[in-house]
PDB file of C-alpha atoms in Angstrom:
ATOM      1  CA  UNK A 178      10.378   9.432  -4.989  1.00  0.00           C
ATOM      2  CA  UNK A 179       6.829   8.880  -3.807  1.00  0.00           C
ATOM      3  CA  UNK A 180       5.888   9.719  -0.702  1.00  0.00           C
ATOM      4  CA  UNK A 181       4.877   6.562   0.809  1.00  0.00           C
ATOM      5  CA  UNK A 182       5.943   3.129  -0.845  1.00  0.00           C
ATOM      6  CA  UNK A 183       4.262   0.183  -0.833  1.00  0.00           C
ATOM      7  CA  UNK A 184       4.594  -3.348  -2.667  1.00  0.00           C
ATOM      8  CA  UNK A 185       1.270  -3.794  -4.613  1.00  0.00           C
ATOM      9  CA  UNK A 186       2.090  -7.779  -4.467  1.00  0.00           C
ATOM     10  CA  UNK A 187       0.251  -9.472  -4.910  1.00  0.00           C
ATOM     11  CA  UNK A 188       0.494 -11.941  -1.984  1.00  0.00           C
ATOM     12  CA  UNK A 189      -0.602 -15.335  -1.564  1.00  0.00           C
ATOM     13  CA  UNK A 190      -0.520 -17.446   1.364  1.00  0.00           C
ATOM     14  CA  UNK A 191      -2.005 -20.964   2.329  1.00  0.00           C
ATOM     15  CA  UNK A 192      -4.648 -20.523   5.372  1.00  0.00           C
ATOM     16  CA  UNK A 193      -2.634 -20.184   8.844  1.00  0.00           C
ATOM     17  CA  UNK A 194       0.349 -18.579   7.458  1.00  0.00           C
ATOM     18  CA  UNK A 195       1.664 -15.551   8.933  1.00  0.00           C
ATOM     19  CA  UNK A 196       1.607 -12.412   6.868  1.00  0.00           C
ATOM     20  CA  UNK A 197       3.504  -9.483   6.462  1.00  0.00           C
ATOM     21  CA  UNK A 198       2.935  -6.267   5.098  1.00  0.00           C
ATOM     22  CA  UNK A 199       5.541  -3.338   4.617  1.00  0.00           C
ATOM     23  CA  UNK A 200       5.622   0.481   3.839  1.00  0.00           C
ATOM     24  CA  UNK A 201       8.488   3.233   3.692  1.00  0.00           C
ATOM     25  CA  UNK A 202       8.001   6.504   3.834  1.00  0.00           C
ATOM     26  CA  UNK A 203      10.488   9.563   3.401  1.00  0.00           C
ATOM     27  CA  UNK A 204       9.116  11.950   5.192  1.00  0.00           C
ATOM     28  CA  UNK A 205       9.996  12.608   9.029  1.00  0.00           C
ATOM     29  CA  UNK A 206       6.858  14.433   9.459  1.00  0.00           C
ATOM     30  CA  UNK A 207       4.595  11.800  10.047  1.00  0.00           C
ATOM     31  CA  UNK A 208       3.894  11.444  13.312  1.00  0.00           C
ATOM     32  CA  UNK A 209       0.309   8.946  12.830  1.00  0.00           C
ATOM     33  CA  UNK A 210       0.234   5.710  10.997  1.00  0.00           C
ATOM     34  CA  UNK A 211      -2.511   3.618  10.144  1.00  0.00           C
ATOM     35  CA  UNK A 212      -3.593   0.487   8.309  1.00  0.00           C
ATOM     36  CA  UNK A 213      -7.184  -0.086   6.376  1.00  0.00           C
ATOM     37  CA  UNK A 214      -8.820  -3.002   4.948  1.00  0.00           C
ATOM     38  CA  UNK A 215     -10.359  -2.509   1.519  1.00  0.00           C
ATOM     39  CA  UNK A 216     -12.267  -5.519   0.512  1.00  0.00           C
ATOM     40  CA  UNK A 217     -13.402  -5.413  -3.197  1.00  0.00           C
ATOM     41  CA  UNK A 218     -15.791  -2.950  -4.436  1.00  0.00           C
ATOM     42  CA  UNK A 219     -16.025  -1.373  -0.812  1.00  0.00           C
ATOM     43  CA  UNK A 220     -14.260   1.771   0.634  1.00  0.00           C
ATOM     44  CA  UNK A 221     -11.545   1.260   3.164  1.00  0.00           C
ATOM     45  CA  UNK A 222     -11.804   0.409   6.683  1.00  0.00           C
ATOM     46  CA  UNK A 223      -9.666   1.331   9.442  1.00  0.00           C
ATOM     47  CA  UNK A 224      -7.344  -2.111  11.029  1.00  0.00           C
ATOM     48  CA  UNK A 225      -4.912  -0.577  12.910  1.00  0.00           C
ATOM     49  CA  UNK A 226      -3.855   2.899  13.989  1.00  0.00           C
ATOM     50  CA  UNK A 227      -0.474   4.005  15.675  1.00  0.00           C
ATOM     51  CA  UNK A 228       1.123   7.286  16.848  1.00  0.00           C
ATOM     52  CA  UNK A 229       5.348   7.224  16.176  1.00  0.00           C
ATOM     53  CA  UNK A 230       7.427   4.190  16.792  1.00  0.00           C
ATOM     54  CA  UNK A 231       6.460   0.926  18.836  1.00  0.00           C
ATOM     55  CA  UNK A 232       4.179  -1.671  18.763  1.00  0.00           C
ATOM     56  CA  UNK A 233       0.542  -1.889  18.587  1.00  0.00           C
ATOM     57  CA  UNK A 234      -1.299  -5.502  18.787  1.00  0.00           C
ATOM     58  CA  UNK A 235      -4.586  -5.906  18.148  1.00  0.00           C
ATOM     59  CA  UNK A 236      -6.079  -9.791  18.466  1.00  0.00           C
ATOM     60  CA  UNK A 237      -4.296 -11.367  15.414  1.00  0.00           C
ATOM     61  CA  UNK A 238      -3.244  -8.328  13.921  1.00  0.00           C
ATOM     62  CA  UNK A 239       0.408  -6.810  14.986  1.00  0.00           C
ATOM     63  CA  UNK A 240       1.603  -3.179  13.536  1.00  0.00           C
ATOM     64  CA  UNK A 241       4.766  -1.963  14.365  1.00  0.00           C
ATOM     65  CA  UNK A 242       6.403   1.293  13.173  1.00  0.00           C
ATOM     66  CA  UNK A 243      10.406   1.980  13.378  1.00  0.00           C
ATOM     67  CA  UNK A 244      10.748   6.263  12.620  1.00  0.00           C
ATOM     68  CA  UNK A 245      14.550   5.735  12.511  1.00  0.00           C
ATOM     69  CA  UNK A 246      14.229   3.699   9.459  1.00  0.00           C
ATOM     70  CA  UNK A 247      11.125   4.925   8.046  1.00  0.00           C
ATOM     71  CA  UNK A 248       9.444   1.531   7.920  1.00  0.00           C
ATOM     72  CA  UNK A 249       5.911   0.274   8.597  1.00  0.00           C
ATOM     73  CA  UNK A 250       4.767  -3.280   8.562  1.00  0.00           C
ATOM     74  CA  UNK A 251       1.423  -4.985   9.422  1.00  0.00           C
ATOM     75  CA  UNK A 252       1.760  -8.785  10.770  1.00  0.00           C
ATOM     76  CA  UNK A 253      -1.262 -10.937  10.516  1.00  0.00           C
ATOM     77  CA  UNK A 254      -0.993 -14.410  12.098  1.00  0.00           C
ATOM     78  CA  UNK A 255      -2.981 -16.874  11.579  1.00  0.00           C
ATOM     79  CA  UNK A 256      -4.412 -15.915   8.522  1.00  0.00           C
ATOM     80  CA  UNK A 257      -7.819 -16.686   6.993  1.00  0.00           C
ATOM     81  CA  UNK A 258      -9.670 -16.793   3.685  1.00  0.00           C
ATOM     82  CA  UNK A 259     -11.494 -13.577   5.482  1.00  0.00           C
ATOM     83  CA  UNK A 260      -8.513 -11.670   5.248  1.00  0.00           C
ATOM     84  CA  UNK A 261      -8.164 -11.581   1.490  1.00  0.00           C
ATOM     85  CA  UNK A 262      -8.345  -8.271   0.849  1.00  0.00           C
ATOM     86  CA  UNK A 263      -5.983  -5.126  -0.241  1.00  0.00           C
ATOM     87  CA  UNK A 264      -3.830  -3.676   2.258  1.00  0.00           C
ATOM     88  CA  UNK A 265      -3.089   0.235   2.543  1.00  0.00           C
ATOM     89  CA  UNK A 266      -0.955   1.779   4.690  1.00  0.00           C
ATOM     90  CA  UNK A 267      -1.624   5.319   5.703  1.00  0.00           C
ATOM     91  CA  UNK A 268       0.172   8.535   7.435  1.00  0.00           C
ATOM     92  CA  UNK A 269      -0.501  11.976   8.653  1.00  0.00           C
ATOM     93  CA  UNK A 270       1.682  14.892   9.931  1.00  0.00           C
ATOM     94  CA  UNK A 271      -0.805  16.641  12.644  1.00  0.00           C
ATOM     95  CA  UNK A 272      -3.029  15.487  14.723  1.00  0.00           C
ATOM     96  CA  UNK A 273      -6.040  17.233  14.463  1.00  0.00           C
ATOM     97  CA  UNK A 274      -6.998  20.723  13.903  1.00  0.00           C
ATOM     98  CA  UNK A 275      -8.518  20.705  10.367  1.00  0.00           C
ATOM     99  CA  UNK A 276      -5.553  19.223   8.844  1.00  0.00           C
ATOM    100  CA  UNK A 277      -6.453  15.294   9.053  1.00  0.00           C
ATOM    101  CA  UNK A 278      -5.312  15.068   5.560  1.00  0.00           C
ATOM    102  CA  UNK A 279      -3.738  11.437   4.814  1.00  0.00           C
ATOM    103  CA  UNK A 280      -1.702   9.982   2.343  1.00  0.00           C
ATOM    104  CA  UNK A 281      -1.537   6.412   1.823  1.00  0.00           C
ATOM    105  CA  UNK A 282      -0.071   3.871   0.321  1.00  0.00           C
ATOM    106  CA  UNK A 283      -0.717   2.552  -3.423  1.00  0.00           C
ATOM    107  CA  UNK A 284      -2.160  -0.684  -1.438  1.00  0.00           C
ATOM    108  CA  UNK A 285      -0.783  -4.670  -0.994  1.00  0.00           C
ATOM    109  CA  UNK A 286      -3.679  -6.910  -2.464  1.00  0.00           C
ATOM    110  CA  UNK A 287      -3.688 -10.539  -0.108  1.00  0.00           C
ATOM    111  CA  UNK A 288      -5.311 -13.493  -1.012  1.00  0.00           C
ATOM    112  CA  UNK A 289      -5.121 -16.211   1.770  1.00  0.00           C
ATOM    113  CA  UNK A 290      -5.827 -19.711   0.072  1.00  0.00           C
ATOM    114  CA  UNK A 291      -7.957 -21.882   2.267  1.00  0.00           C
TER     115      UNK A 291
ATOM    116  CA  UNK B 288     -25.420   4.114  12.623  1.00  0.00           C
ATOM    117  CA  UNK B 289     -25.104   4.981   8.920  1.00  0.00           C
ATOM    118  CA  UNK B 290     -22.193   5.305   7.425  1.00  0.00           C
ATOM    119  CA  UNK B 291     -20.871   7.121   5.008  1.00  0.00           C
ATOM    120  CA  UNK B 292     -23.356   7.372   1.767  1.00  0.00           C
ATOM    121  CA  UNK B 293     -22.460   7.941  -1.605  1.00  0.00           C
ATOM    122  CA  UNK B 294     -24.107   7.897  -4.561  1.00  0.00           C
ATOM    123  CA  UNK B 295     -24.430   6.743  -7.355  1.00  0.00           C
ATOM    124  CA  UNK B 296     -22.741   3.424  -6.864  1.00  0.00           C
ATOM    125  CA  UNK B 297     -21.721   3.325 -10.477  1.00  0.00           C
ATOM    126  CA  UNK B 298     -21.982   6.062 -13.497  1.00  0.00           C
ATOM    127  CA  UNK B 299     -21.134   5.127 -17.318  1.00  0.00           C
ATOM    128  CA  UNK B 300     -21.367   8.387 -19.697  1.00  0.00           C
ATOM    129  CA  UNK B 301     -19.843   9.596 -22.920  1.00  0.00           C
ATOM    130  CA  UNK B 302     -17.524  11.691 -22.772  1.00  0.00           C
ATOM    131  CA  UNK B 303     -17.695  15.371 -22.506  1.00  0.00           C
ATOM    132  CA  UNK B 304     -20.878  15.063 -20.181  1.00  0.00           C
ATOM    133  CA  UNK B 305     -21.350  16.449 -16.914  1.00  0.00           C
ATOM    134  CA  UNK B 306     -20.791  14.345 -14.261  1.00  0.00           C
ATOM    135  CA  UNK B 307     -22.246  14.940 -10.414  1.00  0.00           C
ATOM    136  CA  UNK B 308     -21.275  12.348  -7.242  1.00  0.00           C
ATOM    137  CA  UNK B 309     -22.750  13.173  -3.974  1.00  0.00           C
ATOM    138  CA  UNK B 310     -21.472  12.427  -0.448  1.00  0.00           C
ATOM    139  CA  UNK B 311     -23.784  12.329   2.563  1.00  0.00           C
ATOM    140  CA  UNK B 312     -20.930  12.622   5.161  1.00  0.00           C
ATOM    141  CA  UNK B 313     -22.022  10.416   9.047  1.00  0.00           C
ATOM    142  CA  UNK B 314     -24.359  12.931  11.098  1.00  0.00           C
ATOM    143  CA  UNK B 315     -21.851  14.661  13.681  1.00  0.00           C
ATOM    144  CA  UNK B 316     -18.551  15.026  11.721  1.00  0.00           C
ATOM    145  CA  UNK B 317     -17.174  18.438  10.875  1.00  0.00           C
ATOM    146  CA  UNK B 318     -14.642  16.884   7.620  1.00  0.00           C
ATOM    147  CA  UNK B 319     -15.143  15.227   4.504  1.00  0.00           C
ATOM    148  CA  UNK B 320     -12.785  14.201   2.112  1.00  0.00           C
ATOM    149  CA  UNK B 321     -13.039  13.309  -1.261  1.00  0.00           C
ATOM    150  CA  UNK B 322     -10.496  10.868  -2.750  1.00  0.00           C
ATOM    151  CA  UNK B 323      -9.765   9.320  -6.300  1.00  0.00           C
ATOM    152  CA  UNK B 324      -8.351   5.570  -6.862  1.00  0.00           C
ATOM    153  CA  UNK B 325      -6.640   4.212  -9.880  1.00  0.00           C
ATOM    154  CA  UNK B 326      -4.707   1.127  -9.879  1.00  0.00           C
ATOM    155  CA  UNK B 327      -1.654   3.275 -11.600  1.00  0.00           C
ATOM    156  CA  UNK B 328      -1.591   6.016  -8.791  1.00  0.00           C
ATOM    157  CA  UNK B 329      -3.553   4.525  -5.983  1.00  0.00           C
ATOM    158  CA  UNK B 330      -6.102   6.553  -3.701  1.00  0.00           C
ATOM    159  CA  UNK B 331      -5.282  10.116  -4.295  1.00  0.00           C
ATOM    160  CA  UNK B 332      -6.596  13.092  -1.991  1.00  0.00           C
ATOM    161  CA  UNK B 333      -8.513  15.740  -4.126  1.00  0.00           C
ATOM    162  CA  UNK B 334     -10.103  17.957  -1.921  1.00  0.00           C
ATOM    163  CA  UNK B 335     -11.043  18.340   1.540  1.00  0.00           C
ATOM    164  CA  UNK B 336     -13.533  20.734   3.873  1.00  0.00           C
ATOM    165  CA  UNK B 337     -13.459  21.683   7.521  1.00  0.00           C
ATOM    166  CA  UNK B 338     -16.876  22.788   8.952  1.00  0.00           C
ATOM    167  CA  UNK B 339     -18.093  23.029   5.155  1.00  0.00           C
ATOM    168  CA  UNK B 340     -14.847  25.519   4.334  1.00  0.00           C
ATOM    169  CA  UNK B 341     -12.821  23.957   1.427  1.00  0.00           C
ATOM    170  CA  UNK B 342      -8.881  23.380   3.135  1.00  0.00           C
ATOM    171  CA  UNK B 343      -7.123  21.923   0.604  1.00  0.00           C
ATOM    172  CA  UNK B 344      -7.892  21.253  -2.968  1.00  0.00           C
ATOM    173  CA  UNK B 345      -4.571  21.119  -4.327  1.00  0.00           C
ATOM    174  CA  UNK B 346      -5.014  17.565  -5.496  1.00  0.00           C
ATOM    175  CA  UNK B 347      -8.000  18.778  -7.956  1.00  0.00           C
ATOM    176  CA  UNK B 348      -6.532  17.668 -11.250  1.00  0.00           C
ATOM    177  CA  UNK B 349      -7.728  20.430 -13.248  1.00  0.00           C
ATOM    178  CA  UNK B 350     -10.541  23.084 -13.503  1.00  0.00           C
ATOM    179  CA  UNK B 351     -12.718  20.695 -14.975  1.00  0.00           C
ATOM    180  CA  UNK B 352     -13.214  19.176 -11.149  1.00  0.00           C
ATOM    181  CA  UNK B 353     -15.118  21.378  -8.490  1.00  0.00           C
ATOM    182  CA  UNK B 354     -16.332  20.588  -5.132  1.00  0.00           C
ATOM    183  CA  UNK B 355     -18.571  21.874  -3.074  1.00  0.00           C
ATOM    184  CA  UNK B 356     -20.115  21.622   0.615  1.00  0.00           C
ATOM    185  CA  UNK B 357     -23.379  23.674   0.978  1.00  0.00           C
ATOM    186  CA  UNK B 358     -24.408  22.186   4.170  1.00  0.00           C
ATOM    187  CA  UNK B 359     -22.846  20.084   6.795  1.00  0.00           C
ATOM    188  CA  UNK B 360     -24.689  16.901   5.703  1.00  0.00           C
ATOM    189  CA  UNK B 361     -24.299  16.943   1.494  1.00  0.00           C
ATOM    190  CA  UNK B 362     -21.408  17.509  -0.553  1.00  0.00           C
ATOM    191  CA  UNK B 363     -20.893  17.524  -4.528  1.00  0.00           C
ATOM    192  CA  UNK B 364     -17.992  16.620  -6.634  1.00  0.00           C
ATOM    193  CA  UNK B 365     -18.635  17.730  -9.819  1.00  0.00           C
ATOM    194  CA  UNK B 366     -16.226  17.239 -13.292  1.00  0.00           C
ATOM    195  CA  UNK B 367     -17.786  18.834 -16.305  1.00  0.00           C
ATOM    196  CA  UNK B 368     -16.355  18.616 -18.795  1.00  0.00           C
ATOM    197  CA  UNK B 369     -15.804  14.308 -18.475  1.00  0.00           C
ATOM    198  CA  UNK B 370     -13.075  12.755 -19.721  1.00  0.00           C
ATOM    199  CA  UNK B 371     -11.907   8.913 -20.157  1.00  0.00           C
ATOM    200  CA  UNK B 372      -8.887   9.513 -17.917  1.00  0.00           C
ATOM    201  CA  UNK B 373     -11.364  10.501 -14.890  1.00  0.00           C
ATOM    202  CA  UNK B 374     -12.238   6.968 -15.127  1.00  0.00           C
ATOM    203  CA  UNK B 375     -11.804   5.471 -11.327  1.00  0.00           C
ATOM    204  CA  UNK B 376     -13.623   4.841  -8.251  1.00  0.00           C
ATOM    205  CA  UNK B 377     -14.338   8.328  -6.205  1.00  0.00           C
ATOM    206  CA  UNK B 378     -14.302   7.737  -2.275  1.00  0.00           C
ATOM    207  CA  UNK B 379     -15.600   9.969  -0.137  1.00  0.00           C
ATOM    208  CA  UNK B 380     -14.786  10.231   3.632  1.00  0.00           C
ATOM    209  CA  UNK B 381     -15.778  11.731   6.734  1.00  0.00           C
ATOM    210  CA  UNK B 382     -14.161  12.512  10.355  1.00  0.00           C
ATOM    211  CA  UNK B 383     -15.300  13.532  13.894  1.00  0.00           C
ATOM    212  CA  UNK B 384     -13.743  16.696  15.708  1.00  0.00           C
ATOM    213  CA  UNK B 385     -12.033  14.363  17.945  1.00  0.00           C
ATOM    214  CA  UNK B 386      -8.594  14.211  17.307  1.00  0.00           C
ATOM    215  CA  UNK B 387      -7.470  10.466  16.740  1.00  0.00           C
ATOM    216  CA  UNK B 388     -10.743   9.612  14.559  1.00  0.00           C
ATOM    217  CA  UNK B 389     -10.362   7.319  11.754  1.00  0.00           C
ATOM    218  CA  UNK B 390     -11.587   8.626   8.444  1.00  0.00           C
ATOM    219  CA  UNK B 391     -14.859   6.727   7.531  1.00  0.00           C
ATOM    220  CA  UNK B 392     -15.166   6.145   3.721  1.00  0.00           C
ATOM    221  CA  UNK B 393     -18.259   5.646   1.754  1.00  0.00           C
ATOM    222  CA  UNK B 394     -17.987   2.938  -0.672  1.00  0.00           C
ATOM    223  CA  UNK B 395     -17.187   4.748  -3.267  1.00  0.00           C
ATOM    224  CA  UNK B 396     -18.860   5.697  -6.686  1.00  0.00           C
ATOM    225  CA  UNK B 397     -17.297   3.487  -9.626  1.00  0.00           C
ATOM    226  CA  UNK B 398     -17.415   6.386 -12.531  1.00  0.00           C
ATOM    227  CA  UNK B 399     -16.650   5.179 -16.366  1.00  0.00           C
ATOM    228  CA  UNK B 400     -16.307   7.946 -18.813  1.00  0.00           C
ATOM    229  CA  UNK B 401     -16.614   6.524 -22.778  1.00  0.00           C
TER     230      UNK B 401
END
């Protein structure tokens, strides 16, 4: 078992839908969980980062992280064509020191359909 | 601010060549991270420094990959000799001492080997 798990999709959605975006995990490690962007052909970019379970909103974008169930998800509302893009979810045990070292998911490509 | 710059953007060669992708990590951080993506496994972490120290390369593939950092502001990922399987997009990444940073990535360098 990987890891991280995440659905590669992919996802479509008509414009204004709400979104969301899922990842387990099976290690009880990870304390930091994060969310990039990757549009195509460009390296990804950080959406969202969170440190162990709650909630985290941030203008349309919602991430919410349960530790007893090893479960991620990313909630976009209100989607738009400008958020077609592939998804990755993201996780690290430490917080800083020199061990930043990530591992993410294998990425959730969306297309939202104007 | 610049980003993260890698180059080149793209490299086609036949294989058994030498191939060299350069990072210039953003002025300031003290990590950089280089990363491989496939669509089969996803983005995978290779190798990563600390203050120009290699930390962790256990996610070099083989001895045919090195890495090095000479300097705080170049890096090298070298893989001599290519192969067609070390076809993929190589990201590179950098980070702040700050704990919490994001990782920033480069936009990768799209390699094909023939």
């Amino acid at each position: 078992q990987k890891e991280v798990e995440q659905d590669p999709g992919p996802l479509s959605v008509p414009e204004g839908a709400i979104v969301s975006l899922n990842c387990t995990y099976s290690n009880s490690a990870f304390q930091y969980f994060m969310w990039y962007r990757q549009y195509s052909r460009k390296g990804p970019e950080l959406l969202m980062y969170t440190y162990s379970s709650g909630n985290k909103e941030d203008g349309r974008f919602t991430a919410q992280v349960d530790k007893s169930s090893k479960y991620i998800s990313l909630f976009i509302r209100d989607s738009q064509p400008s958020d077609s893009a592939t998804y990755l979810c993201a996780m690290r045990k430490n917080s800083g020191g020199s061990n930043y070292k990530l591992t993410f998911g294998k990425g959730t490509l969306l297309t939202v359909n104007p | 601010d610049a980003g993260v710059i890698q180059s080149p953007r793209h490299e086609v060669t036949e294989m058994g060549q030498e191939v060299t992708l350069r990072c210039k990590p953003i002025s300031g951080h003290n990590s950089l991270f280089w990363y491989r993506q496939t669509m089969m496994r996803g983005l995978e972490l290779l190798i990563y420094f600390n203050n120009n120290v290699p930390i962790d390369d256990s996610g070099m593939p083989e001895d045919r990959f090195s890495a090095k950092m000479p300097n705080a502001s170049f890096s090298t990922l070298k893989i001599q000799p290519s192969e067609p399987r070390d076809s993929a997009v190589y990201f590179c990444a950098s980070i702040g001492a700050t704990g919490g940073q994001p990782q920033h990535f480069g936009d990768g360098t799209r390699l094909s080997i023939l």
